[in-house]
PDB file of C-alpha atoms in Angstrom:
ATOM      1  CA  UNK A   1     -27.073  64.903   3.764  1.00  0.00           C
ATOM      2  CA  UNK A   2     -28.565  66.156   0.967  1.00  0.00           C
ATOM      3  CA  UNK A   3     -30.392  63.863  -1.761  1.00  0.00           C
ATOM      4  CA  UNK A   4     -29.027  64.084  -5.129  1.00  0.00           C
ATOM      5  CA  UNK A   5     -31.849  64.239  -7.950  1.00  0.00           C
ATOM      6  CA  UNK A   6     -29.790  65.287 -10.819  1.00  0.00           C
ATOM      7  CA  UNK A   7     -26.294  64.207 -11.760  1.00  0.00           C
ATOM      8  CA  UNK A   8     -24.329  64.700 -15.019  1.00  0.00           C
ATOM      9  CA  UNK A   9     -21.113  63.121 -15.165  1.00  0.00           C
ATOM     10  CA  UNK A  10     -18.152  63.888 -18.039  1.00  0.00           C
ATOM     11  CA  UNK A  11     -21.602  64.502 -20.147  1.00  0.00           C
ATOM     12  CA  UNK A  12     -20.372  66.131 -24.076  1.00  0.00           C
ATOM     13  CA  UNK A  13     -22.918  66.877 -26.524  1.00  0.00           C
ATOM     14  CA  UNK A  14     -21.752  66.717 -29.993  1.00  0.00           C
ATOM     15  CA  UNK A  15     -24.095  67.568 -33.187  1.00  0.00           C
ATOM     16  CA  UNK A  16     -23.250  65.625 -36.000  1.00  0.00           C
ATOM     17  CA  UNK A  17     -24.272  67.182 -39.523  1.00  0.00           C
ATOM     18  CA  UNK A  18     -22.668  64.905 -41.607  1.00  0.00           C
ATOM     19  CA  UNK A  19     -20.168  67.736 -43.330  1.00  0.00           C
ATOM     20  CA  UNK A  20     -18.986  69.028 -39.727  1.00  0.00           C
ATOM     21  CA  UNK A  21     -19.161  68.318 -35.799  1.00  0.00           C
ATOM     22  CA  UNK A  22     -20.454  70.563 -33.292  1.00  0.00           C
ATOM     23  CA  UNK A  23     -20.086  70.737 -29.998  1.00  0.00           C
ATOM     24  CA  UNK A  24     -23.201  71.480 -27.821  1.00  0.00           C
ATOM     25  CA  UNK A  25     -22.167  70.648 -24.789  1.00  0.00           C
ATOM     26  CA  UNK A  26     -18.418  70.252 -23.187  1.00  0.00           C
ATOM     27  CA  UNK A  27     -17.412  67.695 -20.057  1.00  0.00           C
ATOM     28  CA  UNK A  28     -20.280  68.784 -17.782  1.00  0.00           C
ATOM     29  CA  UNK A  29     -20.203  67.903 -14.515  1.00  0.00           C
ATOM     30  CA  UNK A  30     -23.063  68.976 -12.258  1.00  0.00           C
ATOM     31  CA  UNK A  31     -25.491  68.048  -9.187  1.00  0.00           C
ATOM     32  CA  UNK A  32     -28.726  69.237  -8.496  1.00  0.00           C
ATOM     33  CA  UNK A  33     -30.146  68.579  -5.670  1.00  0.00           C
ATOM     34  CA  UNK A  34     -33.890  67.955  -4.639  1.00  0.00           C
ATOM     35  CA  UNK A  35     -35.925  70.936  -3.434  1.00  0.00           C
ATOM     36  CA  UNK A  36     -33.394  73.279  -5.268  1.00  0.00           C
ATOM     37  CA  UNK A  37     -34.684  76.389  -7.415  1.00  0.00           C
ATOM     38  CA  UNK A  38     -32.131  76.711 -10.274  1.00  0.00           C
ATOM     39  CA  UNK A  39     -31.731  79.225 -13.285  1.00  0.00           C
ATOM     40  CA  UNK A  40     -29.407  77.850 -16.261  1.00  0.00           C
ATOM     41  CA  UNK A  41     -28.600  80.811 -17.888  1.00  0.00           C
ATOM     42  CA  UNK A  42     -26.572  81.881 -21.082  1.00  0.00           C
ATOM     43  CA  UNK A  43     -26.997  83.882 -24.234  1.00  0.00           C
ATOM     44  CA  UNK A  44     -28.011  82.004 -28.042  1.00  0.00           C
ATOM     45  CA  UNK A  45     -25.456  79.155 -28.317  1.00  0.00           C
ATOM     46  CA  UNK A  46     -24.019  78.731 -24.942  1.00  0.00           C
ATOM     47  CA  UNK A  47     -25.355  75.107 -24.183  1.00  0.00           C
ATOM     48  CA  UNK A  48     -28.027  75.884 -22.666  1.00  0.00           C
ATOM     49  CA  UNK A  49     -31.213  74.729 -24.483  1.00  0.00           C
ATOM     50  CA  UNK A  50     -29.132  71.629 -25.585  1.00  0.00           C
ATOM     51  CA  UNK A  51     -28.940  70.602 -21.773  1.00  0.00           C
ATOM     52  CA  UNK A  52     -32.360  71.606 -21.087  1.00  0.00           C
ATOM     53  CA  UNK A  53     -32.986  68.916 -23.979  1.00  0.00           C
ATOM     54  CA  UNK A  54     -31.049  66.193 -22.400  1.00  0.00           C
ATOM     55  CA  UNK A  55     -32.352  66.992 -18.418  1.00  0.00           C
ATOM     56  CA  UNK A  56     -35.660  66.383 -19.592  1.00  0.00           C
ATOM     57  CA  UNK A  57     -34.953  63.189 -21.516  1.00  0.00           C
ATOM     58  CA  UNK A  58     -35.577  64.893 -24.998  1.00  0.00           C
ATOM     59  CA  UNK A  59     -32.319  63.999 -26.599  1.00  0.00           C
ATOM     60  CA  UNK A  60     -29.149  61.528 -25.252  1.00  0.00           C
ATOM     61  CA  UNK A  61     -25.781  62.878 -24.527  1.00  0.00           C
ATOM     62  CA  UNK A  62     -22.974  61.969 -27.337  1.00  0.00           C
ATOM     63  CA  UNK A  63     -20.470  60.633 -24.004  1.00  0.00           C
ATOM     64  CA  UNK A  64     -21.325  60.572 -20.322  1.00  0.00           C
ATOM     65  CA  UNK A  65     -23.682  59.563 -17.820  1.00  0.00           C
ATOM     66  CA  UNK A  66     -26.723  61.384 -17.189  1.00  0.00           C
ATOM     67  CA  UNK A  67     -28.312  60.029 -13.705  1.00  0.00           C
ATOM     68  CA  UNK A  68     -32.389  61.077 -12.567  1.00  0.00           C
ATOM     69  CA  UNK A  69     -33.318  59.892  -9.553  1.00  0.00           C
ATOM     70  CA  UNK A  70     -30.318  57.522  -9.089  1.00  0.00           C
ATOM     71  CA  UNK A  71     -30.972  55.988 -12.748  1.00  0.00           C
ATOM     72  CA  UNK A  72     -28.423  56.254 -15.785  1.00  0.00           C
ATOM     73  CA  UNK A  73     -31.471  57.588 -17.692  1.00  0.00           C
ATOM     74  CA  UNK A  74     -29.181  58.130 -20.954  1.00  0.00           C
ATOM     75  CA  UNK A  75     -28.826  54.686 -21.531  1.00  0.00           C
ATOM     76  CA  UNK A  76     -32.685  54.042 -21.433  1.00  0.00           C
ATOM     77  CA  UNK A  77     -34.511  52.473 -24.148  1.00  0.00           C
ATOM     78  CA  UNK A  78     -36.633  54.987 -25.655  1.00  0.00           C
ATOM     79  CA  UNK A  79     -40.233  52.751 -24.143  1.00  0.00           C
ATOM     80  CA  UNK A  80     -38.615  53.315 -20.959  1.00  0.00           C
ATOM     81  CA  UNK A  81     -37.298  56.990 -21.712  1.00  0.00           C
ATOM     82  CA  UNK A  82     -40.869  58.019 -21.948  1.00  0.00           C
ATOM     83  CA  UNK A  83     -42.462  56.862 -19.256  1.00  0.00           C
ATOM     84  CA  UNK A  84     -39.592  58.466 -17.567  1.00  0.00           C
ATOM     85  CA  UNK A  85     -40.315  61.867 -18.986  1.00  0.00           C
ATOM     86  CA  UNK A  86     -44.344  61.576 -18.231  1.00  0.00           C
ATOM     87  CA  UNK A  87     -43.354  60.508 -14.454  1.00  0.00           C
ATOM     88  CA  UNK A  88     -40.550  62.332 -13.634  1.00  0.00           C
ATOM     89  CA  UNK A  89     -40.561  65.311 -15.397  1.00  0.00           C
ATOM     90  CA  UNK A  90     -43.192  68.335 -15.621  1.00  0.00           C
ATOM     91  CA  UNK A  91     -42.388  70.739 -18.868  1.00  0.00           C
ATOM     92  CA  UNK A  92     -43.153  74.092 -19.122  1.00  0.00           C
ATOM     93  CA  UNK A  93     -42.401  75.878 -22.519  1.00  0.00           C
ATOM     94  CA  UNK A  94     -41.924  79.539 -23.565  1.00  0.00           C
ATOM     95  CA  UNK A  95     -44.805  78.571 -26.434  1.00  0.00           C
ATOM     96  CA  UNK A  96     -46.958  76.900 -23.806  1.00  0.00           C
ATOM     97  CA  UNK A  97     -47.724  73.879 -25.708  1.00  0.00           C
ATOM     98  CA  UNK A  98     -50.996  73.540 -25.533  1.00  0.00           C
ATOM     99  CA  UNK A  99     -53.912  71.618 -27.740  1.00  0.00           C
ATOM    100  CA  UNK A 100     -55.924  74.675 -29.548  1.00  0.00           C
ATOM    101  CA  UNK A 101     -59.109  72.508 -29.956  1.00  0.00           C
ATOM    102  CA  UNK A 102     -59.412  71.109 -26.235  1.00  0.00           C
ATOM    103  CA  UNK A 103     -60.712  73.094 -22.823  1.00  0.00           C
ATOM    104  CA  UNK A 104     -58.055  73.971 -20.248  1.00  0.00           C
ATOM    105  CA  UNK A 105     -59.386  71.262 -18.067  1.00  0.00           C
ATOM    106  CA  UNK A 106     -58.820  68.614 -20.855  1.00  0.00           C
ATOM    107  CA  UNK A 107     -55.400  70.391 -21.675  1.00  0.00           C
ATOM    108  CA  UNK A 108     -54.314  69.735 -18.046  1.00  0.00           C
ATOM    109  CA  UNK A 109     -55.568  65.432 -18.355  1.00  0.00           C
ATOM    110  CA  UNK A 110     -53.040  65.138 -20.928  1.00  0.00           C
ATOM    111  CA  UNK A 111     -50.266  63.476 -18.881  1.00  0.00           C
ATOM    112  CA  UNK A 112     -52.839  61.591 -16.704  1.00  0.00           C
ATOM    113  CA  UNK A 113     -54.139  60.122 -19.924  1.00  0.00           C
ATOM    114  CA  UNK A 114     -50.748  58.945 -21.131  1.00  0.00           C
ATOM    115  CA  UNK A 115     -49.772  57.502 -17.800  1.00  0.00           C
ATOM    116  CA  UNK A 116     -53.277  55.251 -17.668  1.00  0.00           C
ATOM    117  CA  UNK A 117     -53.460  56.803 -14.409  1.00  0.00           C
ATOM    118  CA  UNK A 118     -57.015  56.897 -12.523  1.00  0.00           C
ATOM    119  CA  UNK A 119     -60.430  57.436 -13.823  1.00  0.00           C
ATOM    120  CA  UNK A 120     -62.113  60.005 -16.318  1.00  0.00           C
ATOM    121  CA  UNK A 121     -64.158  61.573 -12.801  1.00  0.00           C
ATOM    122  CA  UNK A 122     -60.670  61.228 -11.118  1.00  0.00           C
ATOM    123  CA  UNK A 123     -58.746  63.077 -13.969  1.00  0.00           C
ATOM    124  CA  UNK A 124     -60.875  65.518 -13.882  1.00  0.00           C
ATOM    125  CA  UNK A 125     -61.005  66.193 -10.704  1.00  0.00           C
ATOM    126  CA  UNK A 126     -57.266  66.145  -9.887  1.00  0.00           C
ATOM    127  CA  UNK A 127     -57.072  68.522 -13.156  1.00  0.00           C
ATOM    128  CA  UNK A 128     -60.091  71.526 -11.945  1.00  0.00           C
ATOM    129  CA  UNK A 129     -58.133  71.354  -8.446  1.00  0.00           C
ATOM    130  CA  UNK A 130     -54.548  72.676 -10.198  1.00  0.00           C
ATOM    131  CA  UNK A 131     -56.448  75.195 -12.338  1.00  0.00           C
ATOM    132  CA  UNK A 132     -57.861  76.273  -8.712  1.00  0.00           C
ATOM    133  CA  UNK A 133     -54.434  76.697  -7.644  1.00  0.00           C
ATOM    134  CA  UNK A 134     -53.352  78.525 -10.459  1.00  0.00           C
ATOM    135  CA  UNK A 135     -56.034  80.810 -10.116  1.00  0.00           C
ATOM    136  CA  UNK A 136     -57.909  79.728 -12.758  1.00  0.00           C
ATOM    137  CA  UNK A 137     -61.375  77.883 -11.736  1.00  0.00           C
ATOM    138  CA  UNK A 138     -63.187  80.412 -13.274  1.00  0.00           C
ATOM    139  CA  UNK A 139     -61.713  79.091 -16.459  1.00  0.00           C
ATOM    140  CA  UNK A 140     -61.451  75.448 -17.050  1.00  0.00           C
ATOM    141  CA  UNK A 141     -63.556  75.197 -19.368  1.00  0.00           C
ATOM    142  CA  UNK A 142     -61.810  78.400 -21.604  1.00  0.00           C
ATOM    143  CA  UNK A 143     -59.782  77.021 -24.677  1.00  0.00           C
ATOM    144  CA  UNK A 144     -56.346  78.969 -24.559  1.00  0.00           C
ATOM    145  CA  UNK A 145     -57.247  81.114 -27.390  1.00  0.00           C
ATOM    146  CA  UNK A 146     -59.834  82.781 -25.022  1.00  0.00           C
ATOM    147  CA  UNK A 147     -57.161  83.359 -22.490  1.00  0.00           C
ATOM    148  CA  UNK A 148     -53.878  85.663 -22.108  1.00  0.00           C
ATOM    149  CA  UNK A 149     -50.672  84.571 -22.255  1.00  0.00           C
ATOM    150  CA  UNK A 150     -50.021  84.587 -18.473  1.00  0.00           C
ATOM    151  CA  UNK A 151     -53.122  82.499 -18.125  1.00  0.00           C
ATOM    152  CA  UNK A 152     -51.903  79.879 -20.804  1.00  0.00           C
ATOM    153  CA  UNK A 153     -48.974  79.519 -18.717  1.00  0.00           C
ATOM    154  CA  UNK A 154     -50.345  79.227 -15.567  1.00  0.00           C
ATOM    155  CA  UNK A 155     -52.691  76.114 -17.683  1.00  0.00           C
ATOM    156  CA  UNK A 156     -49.180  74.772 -18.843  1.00  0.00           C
ATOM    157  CA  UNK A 157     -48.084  74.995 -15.044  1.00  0.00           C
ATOM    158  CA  UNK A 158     -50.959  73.055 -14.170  1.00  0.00           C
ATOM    159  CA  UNK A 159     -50.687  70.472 -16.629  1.00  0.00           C
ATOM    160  CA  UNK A 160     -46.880  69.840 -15.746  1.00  0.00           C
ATOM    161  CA  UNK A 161     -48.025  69.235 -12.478  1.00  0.00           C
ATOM    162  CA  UNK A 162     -50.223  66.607 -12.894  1.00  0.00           C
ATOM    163  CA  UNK A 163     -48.550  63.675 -12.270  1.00  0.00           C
ATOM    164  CA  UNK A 164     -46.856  65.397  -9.323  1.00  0.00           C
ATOM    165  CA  UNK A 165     -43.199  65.247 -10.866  1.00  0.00           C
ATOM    166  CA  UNK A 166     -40.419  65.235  -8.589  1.00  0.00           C
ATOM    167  CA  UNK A 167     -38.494  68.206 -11.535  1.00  0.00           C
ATOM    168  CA  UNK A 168     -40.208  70.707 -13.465  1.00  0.00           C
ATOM    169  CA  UNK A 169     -38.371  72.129 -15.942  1.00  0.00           C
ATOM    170  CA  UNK A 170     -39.417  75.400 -17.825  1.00  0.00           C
ATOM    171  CA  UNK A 171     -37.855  76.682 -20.840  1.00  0.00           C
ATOM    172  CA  UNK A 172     -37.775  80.395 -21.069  1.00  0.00           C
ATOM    173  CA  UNK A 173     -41.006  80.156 -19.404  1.00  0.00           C
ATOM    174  CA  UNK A 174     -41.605  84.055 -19.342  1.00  0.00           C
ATOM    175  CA  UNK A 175     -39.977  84.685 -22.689  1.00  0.00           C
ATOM    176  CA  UNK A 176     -43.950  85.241 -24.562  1.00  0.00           C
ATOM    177  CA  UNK A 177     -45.082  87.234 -21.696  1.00  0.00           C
ATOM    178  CA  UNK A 178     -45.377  91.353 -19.782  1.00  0.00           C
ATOM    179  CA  UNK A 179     -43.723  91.697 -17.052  1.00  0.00           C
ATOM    180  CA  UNK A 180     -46.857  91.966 -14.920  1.00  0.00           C
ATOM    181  CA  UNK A 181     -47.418  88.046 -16.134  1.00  0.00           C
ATOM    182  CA  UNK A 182     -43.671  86.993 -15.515  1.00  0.00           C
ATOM    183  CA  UNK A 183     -44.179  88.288 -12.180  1.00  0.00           C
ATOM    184  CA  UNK A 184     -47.036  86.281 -11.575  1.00  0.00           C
ATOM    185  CA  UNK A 185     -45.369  82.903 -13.057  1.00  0.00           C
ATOM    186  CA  UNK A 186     -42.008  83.095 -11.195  1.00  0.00           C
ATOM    187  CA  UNK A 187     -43.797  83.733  -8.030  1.00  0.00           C
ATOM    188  CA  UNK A 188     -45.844  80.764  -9.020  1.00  0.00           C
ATOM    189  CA  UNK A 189     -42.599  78.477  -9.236  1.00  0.00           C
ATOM    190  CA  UNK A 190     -41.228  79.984  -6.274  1.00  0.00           C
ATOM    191  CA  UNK A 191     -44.046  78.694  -4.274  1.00  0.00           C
ATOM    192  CA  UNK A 192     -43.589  75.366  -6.060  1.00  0.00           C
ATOM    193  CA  UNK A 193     -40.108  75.504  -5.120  1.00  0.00           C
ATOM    194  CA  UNK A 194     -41.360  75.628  -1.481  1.00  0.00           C
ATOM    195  CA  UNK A 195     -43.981  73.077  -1.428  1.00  0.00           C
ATOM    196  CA  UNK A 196     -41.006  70.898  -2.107  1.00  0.00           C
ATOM    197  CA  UNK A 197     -40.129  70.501  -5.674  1.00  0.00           C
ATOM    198  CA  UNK A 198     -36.739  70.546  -7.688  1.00  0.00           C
ATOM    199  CA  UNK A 199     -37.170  73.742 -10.350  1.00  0.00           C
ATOM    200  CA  UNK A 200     -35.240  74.354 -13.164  1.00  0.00           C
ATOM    201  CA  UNK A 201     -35.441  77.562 -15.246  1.00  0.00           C
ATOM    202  CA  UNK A 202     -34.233  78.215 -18.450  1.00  0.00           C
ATOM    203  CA  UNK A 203     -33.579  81.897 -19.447  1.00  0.00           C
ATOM    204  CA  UNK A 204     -31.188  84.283 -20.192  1.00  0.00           C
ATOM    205  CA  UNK A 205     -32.642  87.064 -18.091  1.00  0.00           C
ATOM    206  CA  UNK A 206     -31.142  88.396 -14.995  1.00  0.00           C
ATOM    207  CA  UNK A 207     -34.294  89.690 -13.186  1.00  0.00           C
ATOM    208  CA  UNK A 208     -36.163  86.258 -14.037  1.00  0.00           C
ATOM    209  CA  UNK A 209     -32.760  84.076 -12.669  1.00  0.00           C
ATOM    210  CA  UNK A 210     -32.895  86.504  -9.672  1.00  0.00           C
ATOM    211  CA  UNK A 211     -36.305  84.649  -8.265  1.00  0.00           C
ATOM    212  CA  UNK A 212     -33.731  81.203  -7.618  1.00  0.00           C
ATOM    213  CA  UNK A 213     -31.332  80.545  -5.096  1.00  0.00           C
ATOM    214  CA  UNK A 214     -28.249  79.022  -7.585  1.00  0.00           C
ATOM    215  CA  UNK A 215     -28.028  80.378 -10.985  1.00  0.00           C
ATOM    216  CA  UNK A 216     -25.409  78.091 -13.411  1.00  0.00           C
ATOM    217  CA  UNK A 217     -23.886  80.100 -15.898  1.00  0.00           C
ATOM    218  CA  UNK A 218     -22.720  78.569 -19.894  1.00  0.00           C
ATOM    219  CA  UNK A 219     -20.826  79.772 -22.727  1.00  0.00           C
ATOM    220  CA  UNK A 220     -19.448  77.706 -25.865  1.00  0.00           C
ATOM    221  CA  UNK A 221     -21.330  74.725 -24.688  1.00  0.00           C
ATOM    222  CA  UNK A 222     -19.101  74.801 -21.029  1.00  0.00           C
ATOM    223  CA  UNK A 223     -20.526  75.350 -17.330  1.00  0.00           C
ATOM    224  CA  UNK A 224     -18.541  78.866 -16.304  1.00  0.00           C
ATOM    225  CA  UNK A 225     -20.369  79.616 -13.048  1.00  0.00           C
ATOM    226  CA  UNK A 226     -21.971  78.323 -10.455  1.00  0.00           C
ATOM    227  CA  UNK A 227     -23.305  80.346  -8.068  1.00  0.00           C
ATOM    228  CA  UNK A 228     -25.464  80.914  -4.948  1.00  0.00           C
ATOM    229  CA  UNK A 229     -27.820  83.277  -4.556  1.00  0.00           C
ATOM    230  CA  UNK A 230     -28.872  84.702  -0.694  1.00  0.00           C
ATOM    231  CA  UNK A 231     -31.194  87.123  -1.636  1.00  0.00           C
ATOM    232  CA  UNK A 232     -33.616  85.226  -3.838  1.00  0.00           C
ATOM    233  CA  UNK A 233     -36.872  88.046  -5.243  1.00  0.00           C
ATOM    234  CA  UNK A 234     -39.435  88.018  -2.369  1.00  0.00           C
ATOM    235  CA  UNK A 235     -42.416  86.671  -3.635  1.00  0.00           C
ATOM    236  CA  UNK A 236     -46.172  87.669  -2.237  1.00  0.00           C
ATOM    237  CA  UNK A 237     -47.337  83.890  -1.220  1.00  0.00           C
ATOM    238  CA  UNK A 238     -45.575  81.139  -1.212  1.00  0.00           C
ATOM    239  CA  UNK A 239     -48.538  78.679   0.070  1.00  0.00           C
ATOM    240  CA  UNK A 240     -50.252  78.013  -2.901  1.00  0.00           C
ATOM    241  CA  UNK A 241     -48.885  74.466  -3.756  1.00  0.00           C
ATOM    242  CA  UNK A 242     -48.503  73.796  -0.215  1.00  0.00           C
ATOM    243  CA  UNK A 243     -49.142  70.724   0.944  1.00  0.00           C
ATOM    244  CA  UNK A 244     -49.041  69.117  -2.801  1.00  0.00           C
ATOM    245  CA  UNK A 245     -45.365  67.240  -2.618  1.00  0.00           C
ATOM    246  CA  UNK A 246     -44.868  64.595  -0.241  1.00  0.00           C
ATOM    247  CA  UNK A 247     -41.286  65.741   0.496  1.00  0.00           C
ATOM    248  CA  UNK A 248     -40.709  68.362   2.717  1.00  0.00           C
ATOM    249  CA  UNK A 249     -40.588  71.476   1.046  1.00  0.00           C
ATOM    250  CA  UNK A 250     -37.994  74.003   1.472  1.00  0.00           C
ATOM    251  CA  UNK A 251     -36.767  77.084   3.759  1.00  0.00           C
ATOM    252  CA  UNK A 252     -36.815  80.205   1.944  1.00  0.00           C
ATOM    253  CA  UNK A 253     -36.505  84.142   2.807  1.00  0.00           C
TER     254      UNK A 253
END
């Protein structure tokens, strides 16, 4: 039976401006389960961003439950909301989010830091292995303004991985970069995908949606489609986070 890591129930989304209402999201009702690789996909205004928001515990739904990991996480305190986000969740933005001033290596400590979780040594150790992985040793020490756009993602990949998150979600995650570099990231999820973890892209582009195996379609703040797909993008190596999630990862073509 498969294990249910995401579950929205009768969730609506309504914005609030004071002189009118707006509705972001309409009686979504959705499972996602864990180990899947799934694009949410829709064009400006079609919900999409506004979920996005609400899976990663960024902003509450107006009505409806909202369950991570078997928890009503809507109904969290915000104290409690934020260590779910820092445990739970690993982000990765189209803007990549990162500190200007600080290294790559300290970029990549952030979430350890906030979590109180092991020793400076241990941080940074845990922190040089996942810039290994995303083929950046040579660079740790690099502040992203010395680096390229694909590198500061593959740095943002690294630092949502840190606190090995069960779901990683990734806004338009490709949406700053070539196409040689949103080649390089997607394969880069895809492999995370098969190590074992629950993926969630956001983007509105078919070839970047074509790398995951269920693609959920929204317009006017409603789920249209949801869809299978066989014949995910073949990627070049999908061992690069192997061995990293303690669930067992995932067939895939």
């Amino acid at each position: 039976m498969k294990d249910v890591l995401i579950e929205l129930k009768d969730l609506v989304k309504i914005y609030d401006t004071g002189l009118i209402k707006v509705l972001g999201l309409y009686k979504i009702n959705l499972k996602i389960f864990r180990g899947e690789f799934v694009a949410i996909m829709g064009q400006s205004g079609s919900g999409k961003s506004t979920l996005m928001n609400i899976l990663g515990c960024l902003d509450r739904p107006t009505l409806g439950n909202y369950y991570l990991d078997g928890v009503d996480v809507a109904s969290m305190p915000s104290d409690e909301l934020n260590k779910v986000r820092n445990q739970k969740i690993g982000f990765v933005f189209q803007s990549f989010n990162l500190i200007s001033r600080m290294s790559a290596l300290k970029n990549v400590e952030i979430p350890m830091i906030y979590a109180h979780k092991n020793s400076p040594k241990e941080r940074a150790e845990r922190a040089e292995m996942l810039l290994e992985k995303v083929g950046l040793g040579g660079r740790i020490h690099h502040q992203p303004n010395e680096m390229s756009g694909g590198q500061r993602q593959r740095v943002a990949i690294a630092r949502a991985l840190t606190n090995e998150p069960p779901l990683i979600l990734a806004d338009e995650p490709t949406g700053n970069l070539d196409t040689a570099s949103s080649v390089e990231i997607m394969e880069m999820f895809s492999a995370l995908h098969k190590a074992g973890a629950t993926v969630v892209v956001v983007t509105h582009e078919e070839n970047i949606a074509a790398y995951t195996d269920r693609m959920l379609r929204f317009s006017d703040g409603r789920l249209i489609s949801d869809r299978d797909n066989p014949n995910p993008t073949p990627v070049r190596d999908l061992s690069i986070f192997e061995g990293m999630y303690h669930q067992k990862g995932v067939d895939r073509c």
